[in-house]
Amino acid sequence: GENVEQHPSTLSVQEGDSAVIKCTYSDSASNYFPWYKQELGKRPQLIIDIRSNVGEKKDQRIAVTLNKTAKHFSLHITETQPEDSAVYFCAASYNNNDMRFGAGTRLTVKP
Amino acid sequence: DAGITQSPRHKVTETGTPVTLRCHQTENHRYMYWYRQDPGHGLRLIHYSYGVKDTDKGEVSDGYSVSRSKTEDFLLTLESATSSQTSVYFCAISESQRGHEQYFGPGTRLTVT
């Protein structure tokens, strides 16, 4: 089955700096790659996703890039703010079946 | 948040007792999922359903069973709870299989003593 690895496990940045979280996946058939943000004690919430026919997607300060050949994808957050502090999860699946998640990255944005 | 509720939100039970968690949706979505979340493991799929009475196993299905008799309800049962099943359980729903986003419920914190 699919295996997703996520790095780093913790990330600390100064407010206004950029943050990058990277994930690799093992199954070349995977075609859907969402990113979730989870605040302490809350449910995971989808912040952006990308499908395998697209190399990059942006939504305001958030962008995701996908390299199918290398089987890795990354989350980029620019101009970070304290409210960006949370745990971020990447995931990969083939048509939303049996979605596999990374172990998570705890992002801390210091004011 | 999408119309998803989970009950109970917190439960403490003893080893060997049966436990049933309920997920209820008001979105009429076809797909429903049960995940468990443990430190260092992210979210792991237990079972999912692709329609009434249609279910399949996920990555960590041993020790769990599910049932879906109505579109809006998806039940997760631990037949005989063990301490290794102490976790936070999340239900999720999705409109379709083809890469549509999954929306998560608020979670149930289960402690097995």
PDB file of C-alpha atoms in Angstrom:
ATOM      1  CA  GLY A   1       0.000   0.000   0.000  1.00  0.00           C
ATOM      2  CA  GLU A   2       0.823   3.672  -0.105  1.00  0.00           C
ATOM      3  CA  ASN A   3       3.407   5.048   2.320  1.00  0.00           C
ATOM      4  CA  VAL A   4       3.708   8.779   2.996  1.00  0.00           C
ATOM      5  CA  GLU A   5       6.652  10.344   4.771  1.00  0.00           C
ATOM      6  CA  GLN A   6       6.584  13.939   5.998  1.00  0.00           C
ATOM      7  CA  HIS A   7       9.411  16.249   7.037  1.00  0.00           C
ATOM      8  CA  PRO A   8      10.223  18.009   9.240  1.00  0.00           C
ATOM      9  CA  SER A   9       8.292  16.831  12.276  1.00  0.00           C
ATOM     10  CA  THR A  10       8.642  20.263  13.885  1.00  0.00           C
ATOM     11  CA  LEU A  11       9.283  23.656  12.327  1.00  0.00           C
ATOM     12  CA  SER A  12       9.728  27.004  14.008  1.00  0.00           C
ATOM     13  CA  VAL A  13       9.807  30.268  12.027  1.00  0.00           C
ATOM     14  CA  GLN A  14       9.642  33.972  12.721  1.00  0.00           C
ATOM     15  CA  GLU A  15       6.483  35.819  11.805  1.00  0.00           C
ATOM     16  CA  GLY A  16       6.723  36.988   8.215  1.00  0.00           C
ATOM     17  CA  ASP A  17       9.131  34.250   7.141  1.00  0.00           C
ATOM     18  CA  SER A  18       8.207  31.386   4.813  1.00  0.00           C
ATOM     19  CA  ALA A  19       7.629  27.791   5.871  1.00  0.00           C
ATOM     20  CA  VAL A  20       8.059  24.700   3.710  1.00  0.00           C
ATOM     21  CA  ILE A  21       6.872  21.193   4.558  1.00  0.00           C
ATOM     22  CA  LYS A  22       7.792  18.257   2.345  1.00  0.00           C
ATOM     23  CA  CYS A  23       6.190  14.871   1.745  1.00  0.00           C
ATOM     24  CA  THR A  24       7.146  11.843  -0.305  1.00  0.00           C
ATOM     25  CA  TYR A  25       4.873   9.018  -1.397  1.00  0.00           C
ATOM     26  CA  SER A  26       5.540   5.517  -2.667  1.00  0.00           C
ATOM     27  CA  ASP A  27       2.611   4.553  -4.920  1.00  0.00           C
ATOM     28  CA  SER A  28       2.901   6.009  -8.406  1.00  0.00           C
ATOM     29  CA  ALA A  29      -0.857   5.428  -8.891  1.00  0.00           C
ATOM     30  CA  SER A  30      -1.739   8.056  -6.259  1.00  0.00           C
ATOM     31  CA  ASN A  31      -3.464  11.001  -7.889  1.00  0.00           C
ATOM     32  CA  TYR A  32      -4.874  13.148  -5.086  1.00  0.00           C
ATOM     33  CA  PHE A  33      -2.761  15.048  -2.549  1.00  0.00           C
ATOM     34  CA  PRO A  34      -4.520  17.123   0.124  1.00  0.00           C
ATOM     35  CA  TRP A  35      -3.043  19.137   2.974  1.00  0.00           C
ATOM     36  CA  TYR A  36      -4.815  19.490   6.302  1.00  0.00           C
ATOM     37  CA  LYS A  37      -4.324  21.934   9.166  1.00  0.00           C
ATOM     38  CA  GLN A  38      -5.199  20.842  12.679  1.00  0.00           C
ATOM     39  CA  GLU A  39      -5.272  23.230  15.595  1.00  0.00           C
ATOM     40  CA  LEU A  40      -4.963  21.877  19.120  1.00  0.00           C
ATOM     41  CA  GLY A  41      -8.052  19.922  20.122  1.00  0.00           C
ATOM     42  CA  LYS A  42      -9.790  20.576  16.803  1.00  0.00           C
ATOM     43  CA  ARG A  43     -10.639  18.555  13.715  1.00  0.00           C
ATOM     44  CA  PRO A  44      -8.322  18.447  10.668  1.00  0.00           C
ATOM     45  CA  GLN A  45      -9.396  20.994   8.064  1.00  0.00           C
ATOM     46  CA  LEU A  46      -8.505  20.921   4.399  1.00  0.00           C
ATOM     47  CA  ILE A  47      -6.456  23.950   3.393  1.00  0.00           C
ATOM     48  CA  ILE A  48      -5.397  23.049  -0.136  1.00  0.00           C
ATOM     49  CA  ASP A  49      -5.227  20.033  -2.426  1.00  0.00           C
ATOM     50  CA  ILE A  50      -3.670  19.136  -5.743  1.00  0.00           C
ATOM     51  CA  ARG A  51      -4.383  16.487  -8.322  1.00  0.00           C
ATOM     52  CA  SER A  52      -1.805  14.635 -10.362  1.00  0.00           C
ATOM     53  CA  ASN A  53      -2.525  16.503 -13.594  1.00  0.00           C
ATOM     54  CA  VAL A  54      -1.330  19.781 -12.045  1.00  0.00           C
ATOM     55  CA  GLY A  55       2.196  20.763 -10.961  1.00  0.00           C
ATOM     56  CA  GLU A  56       1.402  23.721  -8.727  1.00  0.00           C
ATOM     57  CA  LYS A  57      -1.582  25.350  -7.058  1.00  0.00           C
ATOM     58  CA  LYS A  58      -1.818  28.584  -5.083  1.00  0.00           C
ATOM     59  CA  ASP A  59      -4.363  30.040  -2.715  1.00  0.00           C
ATOM     60  CA  GLN A  60      -3.320  33.409  -1.289  1.00  0.00           C
ATOM     61  CA  ARG A  61      -0.342  32.734   1.026  1.00  0.00           C
ATOM     62  CA  ILE A  62      -0.452  28.963   0.543  1.00  0.00           C
ATOM     63  CA  ALA A  63       0.919  26.979  -2.377  1.00  0.00           C
ATOM     64  CA  VAL A  64       1.481  23.313  -3.074  1.00  0.00           C
ATOM     65  CA  THR A  65       3.871  21.833  -5.633  1.00  0.00           C
ATOM     66  CA  LEU A  66       3.876  18.288  -6.965  1.00  0.00           C
ATOM     67  CA  ASN A  67       6.715  16.409  -8.648  1.00  0.00           C
ATOM     68  CA  LYS A  68       5.247  13.151  -9.952  1.00  0.00           C
ATOM     69  CA  THR A  69       8.538  11.861 -11.295  1.00  0.00           C
ATOM     70  CA  ALA A  70      10.235  12.168  -7.920  1.00  0.00           C
ATOM     71  CA  LYS A  71       7.013  11.345  -6.041  1.00  0.00           C
ATOM     72  CA  HIS A  72       7.151  14.266  -3.704  1.00  0.00           C
ATOM     73  CA  PHE A  73       4.977  17.259  -2.948  1.00  0.00           C
ATOM     74  CA  SER A  74       5.442  20.294  -0.751  1.00  0.00           C
ATOM     75  CA  LEU A  75       3.426  22.908   1.111  1.00  0.00           C
ATOM     76  CA  HIS A  76       4.674  26.487   1.046  1.00  0.00           C
ATOM     77  CA  ILE A  77       3.326  29.148   3.399  1.00  0.00           C
ATOM     78  CA  THR A  78       4.547  32.689   2.802  1.00  0.00           C
ATOM     79  CA  GLU A  79       4.367  35.694   5.144  1.00  0.00           C
ATOM     80  CA  THR A  80       3.606  33.436   8.089  1.00  0.00           C
ATOM     81  CA  GLN A  81       1.407  34.709  10.908  1.00  0.00           C
ATOM     82  CA  PRO A  82       0.955  33.431  14.487  1.00  0.00           C
ATOM     83  CA  GLU A  83      -2.448  32.004  13.522  1.00  0.00           C
ATOM     84  CA  ASP A  84      -0.649  29.679  11.087  1.00  0.00           C
ATOM     85  CA  SER A  85       0.697  27.809  14.124  1.00  0.00           C
ATOM     86  CA  ALA A  86      -0.800  24.298  14.025  1.00  0.00           C
ATOM     87  CA  VAL A  87      -0.041  20.743  12.984  1.00  0.00           C
ATOM     88  CA  TYR A  88      -0.071  20.197   9.228  1.00  0.00           C
ATOM     89  CA  PHE A  89      -0.692  16.826   7.585  1.00  0.00           C
ATOM     90  CA  CYS A  90      -0.073  15.783   4.017  1.00  0.00           C
ATOM     91  CA  ALA A  91      -1.879  12.824   2.470  1.00  0.00           C
ATOM     92  CA  ALA A  92      -1.959  10.799  -0.729  1.00  0.00           C
ATOM     93  CA  SER A  93      -4.552   8.550  -2.291  1.00  0.00           C
ATOM     94  CA  TYR A  94      -5.796   7.043  -5.526  1.00  0.00           C
ATOM     95  CA  ASN A  95      -9.233   8.539  -6.169  1.00  0.00           C
ATOM     96  CA  ASN A  96      -9.793   9.185  -2.460  1.00  0.00           C
ATOM     97  CA  ASN A  97      -9.713   5.505  -1.510  1.00  0.00           C
ATOM     98  CA  ASP A  98      -7.519   4.414   1.366  1.00  0.00           C
ATOM     99  CA  MET A  99      -5.968   7.821   1.950  1.00  0.00           C
ATOM    100  CA  ARG A 100      -2.597   7.647   3.694  1.00  0.00           C
ATOM    101  CA  PHE A 101      -1.451  10.498   5.884  1.00  0.00           C
ATOM    102  CA  GLY A 102       1.980  11.705   6.860  1.00  0.00           C
ATOM    103  CA  ALA A 103       2.848  11.808  10.564  1.00  0.00           C
ATOM    104  CA  GLY A 104       2.415  15.575  10.733  1.00  0.00           C
ATOM    105  CA  THR A 105       4.501  18.734  11.114  1.00  0.00           C
ATOM    106  CA  ARG A 106       4.080  20.987  14.120  1.00  0.00           C
ATOM    107  CA  LEU A 107       4.565  24.547  12.876  1.00  0.00           C
ATOM    108  CA  THR A 108       5.227  27.312  15.368  1.00  0.00           C
ATOM    109  CA  VAL A 109       5.242  30.920  14.183  1.00  0.00           C
ATOM    110  CA  LYS A 110       6.962  33.184  16.675  1.00  0.00           C
ATOM    111  CA  PRO A 111       5.742  36.793  16.848  1.00  0.00           C
TER     112      PRO A 111
ATOM    113  CA  ASP B   1     -17.967  23.072   9.143  1.00  0.00           C
ATOM    114  CA  ALA B   2     -19.809  20.419   7.177  1.00  0.00           C
ATOM    115  CA  GLY B   3     -22.808  18.879   8.923  1.00  0.00           C
ATOM    116  CA  ILE B   4     -21.009  16.076  10.719  1.00  0.00           C
ATOM    117  CA  THR B   5     -21.479  15.134  14.343  1.00  0.00           C
ATOM    118  CA  GLN B   6     -19.923  12.386  16.401  1.00  0.00           C
ATOM    119  CA  SER B   7     -21.167  10.817  19.597  1.00  0.00           C
ATOM    120  CA  PRO B   8     -20.077  10.434  22.242  1.00  0.00           C
ATOM    121  CA  ARG B   9     -17.358  13.094  22.225  1.00  0.00           C
ATOM    122  CA  HIS B  10     -15.541  11.517  25.150  1.00  0.00           C
ATOM    123  CA  LYS B  11     -15.711   8.015  26.561  1.00  0.00           C
ATOM    124  CA  VAL B  12     -13.812   6.023  29.162  1.00  0.00           C
ATOM    125  CA  THR B  13     -14.357   2.292  29.152  1.00  0.00           C
ATOM    126  CA  GLU B  14     -12.774  -0.831  30.554  1.00  0.00           C
ATOM    127  CA  THR B  15     -10.798  -3.447  28.688  1.00  0.00           C
ATOM    128  CA  GLY B  16     -13.031  -6.154  27.252  1.00  0.00           C
ATOM    129  CA  THR B  17     -16.205  -4.089  27.001  1.00  0.00           C
ATOM    130  CA  PRO B  18     -17.946  -3.372  23.678  1.00  0.00           C
ATOM    131  CA  VAL B  19     -18.002   0.212  22.456  1.00  0.00           C
ATOM    132  CA  THR B  20     -19.933   1.826  19.610  1.00  0.00           C
ATOM    133  CA  LEU B  21     -19.137   5.239  18.185  1.00  0.00           C
ATOM    134  CA  ARG B  22     -21.600   7.052  15.975  1.00  0.00           C
ATOM    135  CA  CYS B  23     -21.042   9.392  13.066  1.00  0.00           C
ATOM    136  CA  HIS B  24     -24.004  11.342  11.724  1.00  0.00           C
ATOM    137  CA  GLN B  25     -24.043  13.558   8.616  1.00  0.00           C
ATOM    138  CA  THR B  26     -26.638  15.887   7.171  1.00  0.00           C
ATOM    139  CA  GLU B  27     -24.854  16.417   3.817  1.00  0.00           C
ATOM    140  CA  ASN B  28     -26.184  13.302   2.054  1.00  0.00           C
ATOM    141  CA  HIS B  29     -22.620  12.419   1.031  1.00  0.00           C
ATOM    142  CA  ARG B  30     -22.065   8.927  -0.273  1.00  0.00           C
ATOM    143  CA  TYR B  31     -18.676   8.205   1.268  1.00  0.00           C
ATOM    144  CA  MET B  32     -17.974   7.978   4.993  1.00  0.00           C
ATOM    145  CA  TYR B  33     -14.731   7.079   6.751  1.00  0.00           C
ATOM    146  CA  TRP B  34     -13.459   6.222  10.209  1.00  0.00           C
ATOM    147  CA  TYR B  35      -9.903   7.182  11.188  1.00  0.00           C
ATOM    148  CA  ARG B  36      -7.901   6.953  14.348  1.00  0.00           C
ATOM    149  CA  GLN B  37      -5.289   9.526  15.308  1.00  0.00           C
ATOM    150  CA  ASP B  38      -2.325   8.676  17.480  1.00  0.00           C
ATOM    151  CA  PRO B  39       0.847  10.670  18.183  1.00  0.00           C
ATOM    152  CA  GLY B  40       3.515  10.012  15.574  1.00  0.00           C
ATOM    153  CA  HIS B  41       1.113   8.233  13.200  1.00  0.00           C
ATOM    154  CA  GLY B  42      -1.009  10.969  11.738  1.00  0.00           C
ATOM    155  CA  LEU B  43      -4.458   9.675  10.770  1.00  0.00           C
ATOM    156  CA  ARG B  44      -4.964   6.036   9.834  1.00  0.00           C
ATOM    157  CA  LEU B  45      -8.009   4.697   8.031  1.00  0.00           C
ATOM    158  CA  ILE B  46      -9.949   2.001   9.893  1.00  0.00           C
ATOM    159  CA  HIS B  47     -12.940   1.343   7.606  1.00  0.00           C
ATOM    160  CA  TYR B  48     -14.871   3.244   5.008  1.00  0.00           C
ATOM    161  CA  SER B  49     -18.281   3.062   3.375  1.00  0.00           C
ATOM    162  CA  TYR B  50     -19.220   3.812  -0.213  1.00  0.00           C
ATOM    163  CA  GLY B  51     -22.968   3.461   0.275  1.00  0.00           C
ATOM    164  CA  VAL B  52     -25.657   1.961   2.460  1.00  0.00           C
ATOM    165  CA  LYS B  53     -24.549  -1.522   3.517  1.00  0.00           C
ATOM    166  CA  ASP B  54     -21.348  -1.150   1.438  1.00  0.00           C
ATOM    167  CA  THR B  55     -18.172  -1.055   3.519  1.00  0.00           C
ATOM    168  CA  ASP B  56     -14.521  -1.963   3.150  1.00  0.00           C
ATOM    169  CA  LYS B  57     -11.445  -2.301   5.311  1.00  0.00           C
ATOM    170  CA  GLY B  58      -8.755   0.289   5.705  1.00  0.00           C
ATOM    171  CA  GLU B  59      -5.171   0.205   6.906  1.00  0.00           C
ATOM    172  CA  VAL B  60      -5.876  -0.684  10.566  1.00  0.00           C
ATOM    173  CA  SER B  61      -9.178  -2.599  10.600  1.00  0.00           C
ATOM    174  CA  ASP B  62      -8.314  -5.429  13.019  1.00  0.00           C
ATOM    175  CA  GLY B  63     -10.495  -5.296  16.141  1.00  0.00           C
ATOM    176  CA  TYR B  64     -13.065  -2.970  14.551  1.00  0.00           C
ATOM    177  CA  SER B  65     -16.322  -3.477  12.693  1.00  0.00           C
ATOM    178  CA  VAL B  66     -18.644  -0.984  11.021  1.00  0.00           C
ATOM    179  CA  SER B  67     -22.215  -0.737   9.852  1.00  0.00           C
ATOM    180  CA  ARG B  68     -24.136   1.657   7.671  1.00  0.00           C
ATOM    181  CA  SER B  69     -27.871   1.057   7.532  1.00  0.00           C
ATOM    182  CA  LYS B  70     -28.755   4.642   6.532  1.00  0.00           C
ATOM    183  CA  THR B  71     -26.962   7.208   4.383  1.00  0.00           C
ATOM    184  CA  GLU B  72     -26.570   9.570   7.313  1.00  0.00           C
ATOM    185  CA  ASP B  73     -25.181   7.189   9.946  1.00  0.00           C
ATOM    186  CA  PHE B  74     -21.914   5.244  10.096  1.00  0.00           C
ATOM    187  CA  LEU B  75     -21.219   3.227  13.236  1.00  0.00           C
ATOM    188  CA  LEU B  76     -17.840   2.011  14.456  1.00  0.00           C
ATOM    189  CA  THR B  77     -17.831  -0.881  16.940  1.00  0.00           C
ATOM    190  CA  LEU B  78     -15.029  -2.180  19.091  1.00  0.00           C
ATOM    191  CA  GLU B  79     -16.288  -5.660  19.973  1.00  0.00           C
ATOM    192  CA  SER B  80     -13.926  -6.037  22.950  1.00  0.00           C
ATOM    193  CA  ALA B  81     -11.961  -2.876  23.654  1.00  0.00           C
ATOM    194  CA  THR B  82      -8.228  -3.092  24.364  1.00  0.00           C
ATOM    195  CA  SER B  83      -5.832  -0.484  25.732  1.00  0.00           C
ATOM    196  CA  SER B  84      -4.194  -0.241  22.292  1.00  0.00           C
ATOM    197  CA  GLN B  85      -7.474   1.186  20.999  1.00  0.00           C
ATOM    198  CA  THR B  86      -7.155   4.245  23.213  1.00  0.00           C
ATOM    199  CA  SER B  87      -7.116   7.004  20.632  1.00  0.00           C
ATOM    200  CA  VAL B  88      -8.961   9.921  19.092  1.00  0.00           C
ATOM    201  CA  TYR B  89     -11.413   8.727  16.453  1.00  0.00           C
ATOM    202  CA  PHE B  90     -12.454  10.937  13.570  1.00  0.00           C
ATOM    203  CA  CYS B  91     -15.236  10.374  11.118  1.00  0.00           C
ATOM    204  CA  ALA B  92     -15.015  11.967   7.669  1.00  0.00           C
ATOM    205  CA  ILE B  93     -17.358  12.329   4.721  1.00  0.00           C
ATOM    206  CA  SER B  94     -16.801  12.861   1.022  1.00  0.00           C
ATOM    207  CA  GLU B  95     -19.161  13.600  -1.812  1.00  0.00           C
ATOM    208  CA  SER B  96     -17.519  11.219  -4.257  1.00  0.00           C
ATOM    209  CA  GLN B  97     -14.568   8.966  -4.821  1.00  0.00           C
ATOM    210  CA  ARG B  98     -12.917  11.049  -7.512  1.00  0.00           C
ATOM    211  CA  GLY B  99     -10.556  13.158  -5.480  1.00  0.00           C
ATOM    212  CA  HIS B 100     -13.143  15.230  -3.653  1.00  0.00           C
ATOM    213  CA  GLU B 101     -12.149  16.613  -0.297  1.00  0.00           C
ATOM    214  CA  GLN B 102     -12.913  14.805   2.914  1.00  0.00           C
ATOM    215  CA  TYR B 103     -14.584  16.780   5.719  1.00  0.00           C
ATOM    216  CA  PHE B 104     -13.892  15.663   9.249  1.00  0.00           C
ATOM    217  CA  GLY B 105     -16.149  15.451  12.271  1.00  0.00           C
ATOM    218  CA  PRO B 106     -15.172  16.875  15.688  1.00  0.00           C
ATOM    219  CA  GLY B 107     -13.676  13.616  16.939  1.00  0.00           C
ATOM    220  CA  THR B 108     -14.262  11.209  19.828  1.00  0.00           C
ATOM    221  CA  ARG B 109     -11.641  10.744  22.501  1.00  0.00           C
ATOM    222  CA  LEU B 110     -11.761   7.127  23.687  1.00  0.00           C
ATOM    223  CA  THR B 111      -9.813   5.894  26.685  1.00  0.00           C
ATOM    224  CA  VAL B 112      -9.656   2.167  27.433  1.00  0.00           C
ATOM    225  CA  THR B 113      -8.450   1.428  30.970  1.00  0.00           C
TER     226      THR B 113
END
